[in-house]
PDB file of C-alpha atoms in Angstrom:
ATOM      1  CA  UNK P   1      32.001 -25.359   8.832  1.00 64.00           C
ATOM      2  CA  UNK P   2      28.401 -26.416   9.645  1.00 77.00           C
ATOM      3  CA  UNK P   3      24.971 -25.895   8.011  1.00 75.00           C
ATOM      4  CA  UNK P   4      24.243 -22.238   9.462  1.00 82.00           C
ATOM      5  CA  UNK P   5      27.762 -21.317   7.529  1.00 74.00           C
ATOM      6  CA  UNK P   6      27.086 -23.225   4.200  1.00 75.00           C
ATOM      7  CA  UNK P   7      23.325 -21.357   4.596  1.00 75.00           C
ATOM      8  CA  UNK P   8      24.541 -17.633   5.063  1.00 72.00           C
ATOM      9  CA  UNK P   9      27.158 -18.554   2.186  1.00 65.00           C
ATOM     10  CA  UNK P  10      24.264 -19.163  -0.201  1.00 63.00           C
ATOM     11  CA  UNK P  11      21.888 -16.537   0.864  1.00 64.00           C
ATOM     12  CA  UNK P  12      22.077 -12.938  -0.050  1.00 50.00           C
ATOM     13  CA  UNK P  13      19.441 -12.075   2.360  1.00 48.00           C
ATOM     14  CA  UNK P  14      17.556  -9.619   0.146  1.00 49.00           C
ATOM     15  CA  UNK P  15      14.961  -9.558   1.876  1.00 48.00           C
ATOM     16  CA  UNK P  16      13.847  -5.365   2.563  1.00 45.00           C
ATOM     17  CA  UNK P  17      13.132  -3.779  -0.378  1.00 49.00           C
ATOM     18  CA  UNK P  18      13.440  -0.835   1.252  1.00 63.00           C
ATOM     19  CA  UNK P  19      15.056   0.977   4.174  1.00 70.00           C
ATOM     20  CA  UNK P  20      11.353   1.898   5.451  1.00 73.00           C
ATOM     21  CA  UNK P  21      10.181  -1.793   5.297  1.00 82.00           C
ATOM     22  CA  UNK P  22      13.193  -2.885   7.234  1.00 87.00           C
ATOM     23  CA  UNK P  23      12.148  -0.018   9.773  1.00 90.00           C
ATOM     24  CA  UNK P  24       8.744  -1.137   9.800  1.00 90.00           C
ATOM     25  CA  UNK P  25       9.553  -4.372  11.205  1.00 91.00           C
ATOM     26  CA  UNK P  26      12.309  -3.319  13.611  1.00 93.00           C
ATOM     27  CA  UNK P  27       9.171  -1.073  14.787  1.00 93.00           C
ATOM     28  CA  UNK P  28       7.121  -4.209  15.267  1.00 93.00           C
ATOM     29  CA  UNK P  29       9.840  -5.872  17.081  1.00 94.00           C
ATOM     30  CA  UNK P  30      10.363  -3.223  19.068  1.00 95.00           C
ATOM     31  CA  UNK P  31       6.507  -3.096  20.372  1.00 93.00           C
ATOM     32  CA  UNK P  32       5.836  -6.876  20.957  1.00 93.00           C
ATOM     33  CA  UNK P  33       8.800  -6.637  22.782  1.00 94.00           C
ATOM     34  CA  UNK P  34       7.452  -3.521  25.345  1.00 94.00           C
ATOM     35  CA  UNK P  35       4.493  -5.285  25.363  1.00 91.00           C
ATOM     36  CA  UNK P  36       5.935  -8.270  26.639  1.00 90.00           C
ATOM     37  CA  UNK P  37       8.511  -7.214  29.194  1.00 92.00           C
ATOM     38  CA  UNK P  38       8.187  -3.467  29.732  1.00 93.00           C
ATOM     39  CA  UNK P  39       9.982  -0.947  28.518  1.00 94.00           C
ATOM     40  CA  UNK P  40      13.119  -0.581  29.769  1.00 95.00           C
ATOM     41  CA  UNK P  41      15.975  -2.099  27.783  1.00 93.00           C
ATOM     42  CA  UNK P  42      17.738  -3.068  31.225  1.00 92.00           C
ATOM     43  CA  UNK P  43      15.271  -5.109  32.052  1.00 94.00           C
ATOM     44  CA  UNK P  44      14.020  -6.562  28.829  1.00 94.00           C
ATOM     45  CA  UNK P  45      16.801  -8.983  26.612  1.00 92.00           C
ATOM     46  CA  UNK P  46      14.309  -8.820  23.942  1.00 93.00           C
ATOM     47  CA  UNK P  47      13.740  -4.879  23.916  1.00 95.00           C
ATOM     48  CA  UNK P  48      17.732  -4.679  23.969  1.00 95.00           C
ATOM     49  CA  UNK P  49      18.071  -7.094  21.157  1.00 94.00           C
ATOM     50  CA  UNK P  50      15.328  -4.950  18.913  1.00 95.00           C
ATOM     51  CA  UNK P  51      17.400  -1.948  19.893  1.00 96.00           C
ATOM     52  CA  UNK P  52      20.779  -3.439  18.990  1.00 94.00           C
ATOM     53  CA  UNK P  53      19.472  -4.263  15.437  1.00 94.00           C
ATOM     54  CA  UNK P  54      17.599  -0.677  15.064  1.00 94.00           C
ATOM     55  CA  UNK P  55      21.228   0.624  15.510  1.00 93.00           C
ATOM     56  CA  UNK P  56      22.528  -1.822  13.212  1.00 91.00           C
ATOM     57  CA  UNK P  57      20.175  -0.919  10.418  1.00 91.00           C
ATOM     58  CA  UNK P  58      20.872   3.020  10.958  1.00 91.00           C
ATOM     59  CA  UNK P  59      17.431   3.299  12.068  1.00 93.00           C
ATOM     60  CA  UNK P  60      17.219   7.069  13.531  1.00 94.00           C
ATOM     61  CA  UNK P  61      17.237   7.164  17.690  1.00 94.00           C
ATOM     62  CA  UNK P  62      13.933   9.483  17.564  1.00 95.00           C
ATOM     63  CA  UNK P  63      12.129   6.500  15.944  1.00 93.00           C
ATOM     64  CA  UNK P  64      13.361   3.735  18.230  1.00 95.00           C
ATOM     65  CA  UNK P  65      12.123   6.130  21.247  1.00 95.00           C
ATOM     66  CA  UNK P  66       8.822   6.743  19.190  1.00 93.00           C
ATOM     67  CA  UNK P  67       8.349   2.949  18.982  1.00 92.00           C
ATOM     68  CA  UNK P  68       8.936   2.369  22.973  1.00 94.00           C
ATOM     69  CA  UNK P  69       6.421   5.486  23.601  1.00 92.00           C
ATOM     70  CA  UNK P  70       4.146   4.033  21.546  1.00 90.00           C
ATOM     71  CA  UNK P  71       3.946   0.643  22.413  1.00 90.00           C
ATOM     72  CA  UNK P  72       4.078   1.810  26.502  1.00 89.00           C
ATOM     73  CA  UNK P  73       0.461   3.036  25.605  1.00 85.00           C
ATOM     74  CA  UNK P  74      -1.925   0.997  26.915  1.00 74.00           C
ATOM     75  CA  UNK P  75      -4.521   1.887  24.444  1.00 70.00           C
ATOM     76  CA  UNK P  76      -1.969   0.792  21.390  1.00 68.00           C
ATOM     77  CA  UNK P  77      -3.099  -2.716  19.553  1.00 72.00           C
ATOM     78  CA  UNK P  78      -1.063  -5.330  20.209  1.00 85.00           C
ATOM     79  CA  UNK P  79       0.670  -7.104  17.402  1.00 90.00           C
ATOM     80  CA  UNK P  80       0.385 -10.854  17.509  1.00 92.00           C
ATOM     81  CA  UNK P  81       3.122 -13.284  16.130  1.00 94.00           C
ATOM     82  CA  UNK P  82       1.154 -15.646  13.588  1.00 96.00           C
ATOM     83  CA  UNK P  83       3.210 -18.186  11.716  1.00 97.00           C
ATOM     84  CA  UNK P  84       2.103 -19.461   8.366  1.00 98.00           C
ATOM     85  CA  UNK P  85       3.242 -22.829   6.667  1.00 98.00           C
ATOM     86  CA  UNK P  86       2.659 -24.254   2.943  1.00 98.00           C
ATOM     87  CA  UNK P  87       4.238 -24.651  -0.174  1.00 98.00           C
ATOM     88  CA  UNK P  88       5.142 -22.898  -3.625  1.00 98.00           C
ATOM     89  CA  UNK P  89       5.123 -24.553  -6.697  1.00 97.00           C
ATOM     90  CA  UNK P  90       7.574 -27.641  -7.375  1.00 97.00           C
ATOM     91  CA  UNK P  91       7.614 -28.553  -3.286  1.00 96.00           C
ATOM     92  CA  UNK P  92       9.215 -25.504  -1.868  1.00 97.00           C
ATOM     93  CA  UNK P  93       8.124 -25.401   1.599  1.00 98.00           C
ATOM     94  CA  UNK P  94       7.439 -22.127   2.657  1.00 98.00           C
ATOM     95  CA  UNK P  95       7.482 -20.246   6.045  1.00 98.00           C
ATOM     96  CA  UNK P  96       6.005 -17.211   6.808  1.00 98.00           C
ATOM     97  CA  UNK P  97       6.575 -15.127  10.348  1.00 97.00           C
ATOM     98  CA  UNK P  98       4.188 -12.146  10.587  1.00 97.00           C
ATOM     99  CA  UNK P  99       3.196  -9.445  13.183  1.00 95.00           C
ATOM    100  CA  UNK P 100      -0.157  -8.537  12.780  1.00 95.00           C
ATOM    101  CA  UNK P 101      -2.811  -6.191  14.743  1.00 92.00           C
ATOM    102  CA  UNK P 102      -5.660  -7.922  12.614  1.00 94.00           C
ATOM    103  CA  UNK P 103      -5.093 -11.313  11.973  1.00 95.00           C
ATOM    104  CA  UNK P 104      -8.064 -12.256  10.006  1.00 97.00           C
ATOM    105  CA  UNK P 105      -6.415  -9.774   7.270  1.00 97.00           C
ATOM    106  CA  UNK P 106      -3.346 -11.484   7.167  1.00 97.00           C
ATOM    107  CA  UNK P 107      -4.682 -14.909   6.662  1.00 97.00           C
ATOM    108  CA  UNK P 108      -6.842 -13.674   3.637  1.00 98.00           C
ATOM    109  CA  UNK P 109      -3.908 -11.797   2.226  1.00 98.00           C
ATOM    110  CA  UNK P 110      -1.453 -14.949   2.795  1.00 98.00           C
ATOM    111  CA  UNK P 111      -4.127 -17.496   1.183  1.00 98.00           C
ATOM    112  CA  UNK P 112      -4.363 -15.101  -1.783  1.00 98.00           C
ATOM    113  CA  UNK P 113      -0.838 -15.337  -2.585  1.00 98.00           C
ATOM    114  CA  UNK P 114      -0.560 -18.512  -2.809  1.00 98.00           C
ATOM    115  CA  UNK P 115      -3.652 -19.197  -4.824  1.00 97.00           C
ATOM    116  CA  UNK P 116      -2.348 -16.486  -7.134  1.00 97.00           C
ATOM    117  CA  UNK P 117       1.043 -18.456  -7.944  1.00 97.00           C
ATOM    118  CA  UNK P 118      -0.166 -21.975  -7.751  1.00 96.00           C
ATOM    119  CA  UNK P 119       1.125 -22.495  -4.535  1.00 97.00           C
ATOM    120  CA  UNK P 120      -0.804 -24.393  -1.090  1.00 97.00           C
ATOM    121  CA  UNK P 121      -1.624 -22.186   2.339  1.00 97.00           C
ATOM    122  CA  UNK P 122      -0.959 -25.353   4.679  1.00 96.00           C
ATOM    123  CA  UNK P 123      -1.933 -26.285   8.523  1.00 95.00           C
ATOM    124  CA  UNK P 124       0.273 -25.581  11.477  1.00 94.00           C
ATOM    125  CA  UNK P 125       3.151 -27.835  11.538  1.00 95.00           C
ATOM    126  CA  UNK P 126       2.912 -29.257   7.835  1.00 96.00           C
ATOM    127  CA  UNK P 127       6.499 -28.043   6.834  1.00 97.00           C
ATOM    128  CA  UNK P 128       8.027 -26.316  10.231  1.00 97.00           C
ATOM    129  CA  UNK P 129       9.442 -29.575  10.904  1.00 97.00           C
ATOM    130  CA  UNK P 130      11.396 -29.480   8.048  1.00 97.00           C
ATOM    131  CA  UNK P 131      13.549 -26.120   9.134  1.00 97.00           C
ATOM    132  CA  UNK P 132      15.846 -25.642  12.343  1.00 96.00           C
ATOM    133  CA  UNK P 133      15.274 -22.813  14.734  1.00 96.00           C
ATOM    134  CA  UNK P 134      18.384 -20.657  14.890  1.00 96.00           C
ATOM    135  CA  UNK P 135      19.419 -18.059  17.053  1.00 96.00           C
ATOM    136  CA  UNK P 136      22.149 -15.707  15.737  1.00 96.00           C
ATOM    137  CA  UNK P 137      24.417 -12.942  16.884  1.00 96.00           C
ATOM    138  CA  UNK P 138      26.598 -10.693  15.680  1.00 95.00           C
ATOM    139  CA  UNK P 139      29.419  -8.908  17.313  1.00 96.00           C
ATOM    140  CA  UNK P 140      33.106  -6.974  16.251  1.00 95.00           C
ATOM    141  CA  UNK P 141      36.410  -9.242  14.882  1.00 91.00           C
ATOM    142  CA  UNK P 142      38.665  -7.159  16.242  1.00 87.00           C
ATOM    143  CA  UNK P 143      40.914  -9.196  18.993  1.00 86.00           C
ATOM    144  CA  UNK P 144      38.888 -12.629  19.310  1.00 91.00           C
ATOM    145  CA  UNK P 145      40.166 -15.689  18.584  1.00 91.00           C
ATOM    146  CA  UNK P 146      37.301 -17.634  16.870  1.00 92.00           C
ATOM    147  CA  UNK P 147      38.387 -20.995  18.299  1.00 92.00           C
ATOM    148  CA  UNK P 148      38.487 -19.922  22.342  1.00 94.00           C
ATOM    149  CA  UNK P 149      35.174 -18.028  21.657  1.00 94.00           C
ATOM    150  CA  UNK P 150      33.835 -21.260  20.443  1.00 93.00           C
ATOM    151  CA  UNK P 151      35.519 -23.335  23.083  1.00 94.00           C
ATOM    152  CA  UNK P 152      34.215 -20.893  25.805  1.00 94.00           C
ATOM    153  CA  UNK P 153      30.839 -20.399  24.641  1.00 96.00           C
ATOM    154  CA  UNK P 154      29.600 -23.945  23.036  1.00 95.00           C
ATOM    155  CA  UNK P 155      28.535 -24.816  27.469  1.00 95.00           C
ATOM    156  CA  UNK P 156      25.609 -21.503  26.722  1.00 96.00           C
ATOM    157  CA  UNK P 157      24.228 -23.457  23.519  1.00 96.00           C
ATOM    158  CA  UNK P 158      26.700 -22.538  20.767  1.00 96.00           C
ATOM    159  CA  UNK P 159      26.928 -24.583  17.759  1.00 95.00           C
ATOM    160  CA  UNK P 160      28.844 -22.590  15.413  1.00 94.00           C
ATOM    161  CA  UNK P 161      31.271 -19.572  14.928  1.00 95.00           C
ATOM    162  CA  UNK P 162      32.484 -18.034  12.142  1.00 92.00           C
ATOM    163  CA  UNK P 163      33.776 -14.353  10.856  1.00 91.00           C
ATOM    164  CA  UNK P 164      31.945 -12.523   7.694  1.00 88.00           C
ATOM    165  CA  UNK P 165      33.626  -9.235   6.192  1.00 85.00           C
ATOM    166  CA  UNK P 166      31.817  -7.306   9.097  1.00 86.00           C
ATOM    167  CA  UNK P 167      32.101  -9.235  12.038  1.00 92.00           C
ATOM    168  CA  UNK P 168      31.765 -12.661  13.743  1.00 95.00           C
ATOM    169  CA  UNK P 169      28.327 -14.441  13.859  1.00 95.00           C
ATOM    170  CA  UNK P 170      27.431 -16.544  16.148  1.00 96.00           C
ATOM    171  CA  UNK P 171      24.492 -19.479  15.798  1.00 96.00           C
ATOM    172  CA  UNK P 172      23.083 -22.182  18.384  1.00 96.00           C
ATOM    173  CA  UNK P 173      19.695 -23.088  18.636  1.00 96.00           C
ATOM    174  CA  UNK P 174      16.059 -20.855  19.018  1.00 96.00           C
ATOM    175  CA  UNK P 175      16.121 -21.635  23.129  1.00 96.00           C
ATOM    176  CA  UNK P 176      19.394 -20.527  23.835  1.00 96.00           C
ATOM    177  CA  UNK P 177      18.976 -17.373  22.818  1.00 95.00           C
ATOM    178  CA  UNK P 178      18.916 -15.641  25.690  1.00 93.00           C
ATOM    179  CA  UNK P 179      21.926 -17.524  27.845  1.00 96.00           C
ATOM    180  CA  UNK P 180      24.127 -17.194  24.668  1.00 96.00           C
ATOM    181  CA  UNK P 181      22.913 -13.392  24.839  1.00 95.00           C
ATOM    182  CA  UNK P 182      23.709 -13.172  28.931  1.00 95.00           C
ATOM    183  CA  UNK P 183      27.199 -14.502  28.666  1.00 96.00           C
ATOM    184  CA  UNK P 184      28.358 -12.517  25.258  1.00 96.00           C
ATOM    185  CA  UNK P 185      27.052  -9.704  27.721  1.00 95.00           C
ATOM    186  CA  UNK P 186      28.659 -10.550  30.504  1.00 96.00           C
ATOM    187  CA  UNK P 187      31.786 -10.933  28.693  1.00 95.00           C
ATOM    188  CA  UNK P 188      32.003  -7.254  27.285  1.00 94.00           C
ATOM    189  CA  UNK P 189      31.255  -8.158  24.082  1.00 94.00           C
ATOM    190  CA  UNK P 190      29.255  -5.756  21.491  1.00 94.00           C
ATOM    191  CA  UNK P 191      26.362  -7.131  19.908  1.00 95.00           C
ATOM    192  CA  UNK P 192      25.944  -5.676  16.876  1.00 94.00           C
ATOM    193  CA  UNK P 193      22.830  -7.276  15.906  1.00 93.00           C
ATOM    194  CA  UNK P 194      21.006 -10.368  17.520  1.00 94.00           C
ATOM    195  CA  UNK P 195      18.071 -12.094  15.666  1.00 92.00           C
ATOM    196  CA  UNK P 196      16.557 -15.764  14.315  1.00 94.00           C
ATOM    197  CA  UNK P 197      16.509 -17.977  11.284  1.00 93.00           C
ATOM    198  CA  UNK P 198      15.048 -21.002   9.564  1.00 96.00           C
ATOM    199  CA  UNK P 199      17.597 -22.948   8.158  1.00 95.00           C
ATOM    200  CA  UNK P 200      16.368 -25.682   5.684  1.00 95.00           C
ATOM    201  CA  UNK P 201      17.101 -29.591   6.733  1.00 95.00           C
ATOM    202  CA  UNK P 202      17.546 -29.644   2.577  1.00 94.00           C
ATOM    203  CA  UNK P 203      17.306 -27.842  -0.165  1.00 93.00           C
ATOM    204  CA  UNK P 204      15.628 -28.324  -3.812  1.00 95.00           C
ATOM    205  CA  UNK P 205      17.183 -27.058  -7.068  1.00 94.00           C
ATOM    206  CA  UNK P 206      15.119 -25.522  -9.139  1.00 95.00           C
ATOM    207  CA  UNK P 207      15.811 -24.941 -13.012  1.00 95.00           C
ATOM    208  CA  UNK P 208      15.433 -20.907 -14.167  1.00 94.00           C
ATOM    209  CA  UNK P 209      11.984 -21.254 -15.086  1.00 96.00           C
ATOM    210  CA  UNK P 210      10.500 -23.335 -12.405  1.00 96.00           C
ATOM    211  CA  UNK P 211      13.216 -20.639  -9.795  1.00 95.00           C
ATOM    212  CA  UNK P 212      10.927 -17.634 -11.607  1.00 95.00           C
ATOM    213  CA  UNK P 213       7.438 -19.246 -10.351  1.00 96.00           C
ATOM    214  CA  UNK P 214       8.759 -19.458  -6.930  1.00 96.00           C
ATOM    215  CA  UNK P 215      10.062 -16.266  -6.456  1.00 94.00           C
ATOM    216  CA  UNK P 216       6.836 -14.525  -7.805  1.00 96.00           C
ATOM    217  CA  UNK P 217       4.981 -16.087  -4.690  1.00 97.00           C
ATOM    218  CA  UNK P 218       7.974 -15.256  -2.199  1.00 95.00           C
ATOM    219  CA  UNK P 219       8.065 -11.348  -3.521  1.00 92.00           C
ATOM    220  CA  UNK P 220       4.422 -11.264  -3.118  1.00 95.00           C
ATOM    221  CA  UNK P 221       4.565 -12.091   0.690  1.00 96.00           C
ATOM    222  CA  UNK P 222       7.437 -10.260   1.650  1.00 92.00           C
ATOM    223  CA  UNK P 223       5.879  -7.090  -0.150  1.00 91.00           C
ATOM    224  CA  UNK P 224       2.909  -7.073   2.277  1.00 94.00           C
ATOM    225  CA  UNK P 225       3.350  -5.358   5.626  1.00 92.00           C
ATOM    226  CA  UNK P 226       2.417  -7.553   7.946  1.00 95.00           C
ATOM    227  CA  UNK P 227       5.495 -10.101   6.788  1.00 95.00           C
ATOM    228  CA  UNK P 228       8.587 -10.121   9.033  1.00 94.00           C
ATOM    229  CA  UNK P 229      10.287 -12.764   7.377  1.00 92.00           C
ATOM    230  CA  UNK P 230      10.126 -15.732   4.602  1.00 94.00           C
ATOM    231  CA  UNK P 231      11.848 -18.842   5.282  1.00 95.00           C
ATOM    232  CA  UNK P 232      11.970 -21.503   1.761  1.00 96.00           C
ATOM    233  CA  UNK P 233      13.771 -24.781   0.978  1.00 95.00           C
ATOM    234  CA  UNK P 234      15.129 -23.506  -2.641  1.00 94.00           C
ATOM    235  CA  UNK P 235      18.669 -23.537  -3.019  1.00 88.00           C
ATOM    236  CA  UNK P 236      20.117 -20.834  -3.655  1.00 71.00           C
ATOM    237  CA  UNK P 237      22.165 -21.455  -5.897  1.00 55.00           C
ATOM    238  CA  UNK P 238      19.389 -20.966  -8.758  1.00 44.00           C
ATOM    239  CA  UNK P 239      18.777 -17.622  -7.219  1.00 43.00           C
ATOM    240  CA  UNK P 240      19.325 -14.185  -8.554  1.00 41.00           C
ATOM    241  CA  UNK P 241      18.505 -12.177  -5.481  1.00 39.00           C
TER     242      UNK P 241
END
């Protein structure tokens, strides 16, 4: 198994407190997507993706057409994606993907954090470099054969297959998102859910105490609203969430 397997294996993925935060974001995905291709899911890989994922998370039909509606409004604020980069205490590097109708809030609410828990709000590219940019999908076990799926799909960017209690997920990198997506497709295949990750190069072990700092600063950001996801280089192996 590769580095996206050993990764999931670690991480509990804890990330939504709350069933209304992980709505919130699928809502946000959901409009930058209308915005960008229009809003029919036909047409638009990235619409259908944010609607695979609000069925996957239970969200309510009523609120994915809401979203659509709304974002099909021309006089409804765009959300901008605004990527943030720095590091907790101890040399965690740190990576922050927000949607944000205002950025010059979420800057000042980002800095704060980290001046609050020792931490350093870096420049663009002063730790991405240290992550990979994975694309991921998920779709049903029942009757593939994880070997012929690999073997079939590693010519559409594929790196690496492998089945979870509820399902088979499938990673290759950010750019091939949307020919891995085409030919899963084209294939008949359900997507369950569809979506990205950072996957450290390496990881730091941190002892209980130092583990306690870090997570302070990471529960800070992904309280605020305008956080879609936090990406770190702890290992999680010192984790308890």
């Amino acid at each position: 198994m590769g580095r996206a397997f050993e990764f999931r294996k670690e991480r509990k993925f804890k990330r939504w407190a709350s069933m209304a935060k992980t709505f919130t974001r699928i809502g946000k995905d959901i409009a930058m997507a209308v915005k960008e291709g229009g809003p029919n899911p036909e047409t638009n890989s990235r619409l259908r993706a944010a609607i695979q994922n609000a069925k996957a998370a239970n969200m309510p039909k009523d609120n994915v057409e809401r979203a659509i509606k709304r974002a099909s409004d021309k006089d409804t604020d765009h959300y901008k994606e605004v990527l943030f980069e720095g590091y907790a205490p101890h040399g965690i590097a740190v990576i922050i993907e927000t949607a944000t109708d205002n950025n010059n809030r979420t800057v000042a609410n980002v800095r704060s954090y980290f001046n609050k828990c020792n931490g350093t709000l870096g420049t663009s590219g002063s730790v991405e470099f240290m992550f990979d940019h994975k694309c991921h999908f998920k779709i049903p076990q029942e009757g593939i054969d994880l070997e012929e799926l690999e073997l079939d799909m590693i010519d559409f960017g594929v790196e690496e297959i492998f089945a979870e209690d509820d399902g088979i997920l499938i990673y290759g990198p950010f750019e091939s998102f949307g020919a891995i997506q085409k030919e899963l497709e084209a294939r008949g295949l359900e997507i369950l859910s569809s979506g990205f990750e950072r996957i450290p190069q390496v990881t730091k072990e941190l002892s209980q105490e130092d583990t306690a700092e870090v997570e302070k600063l990471i529960g800070l950001i992904e309280d605020d609203d305008d956080v879609q996801n936090v990406y770190h280089s702890m290992s999680s192996s010192t984790e308890d969430s």
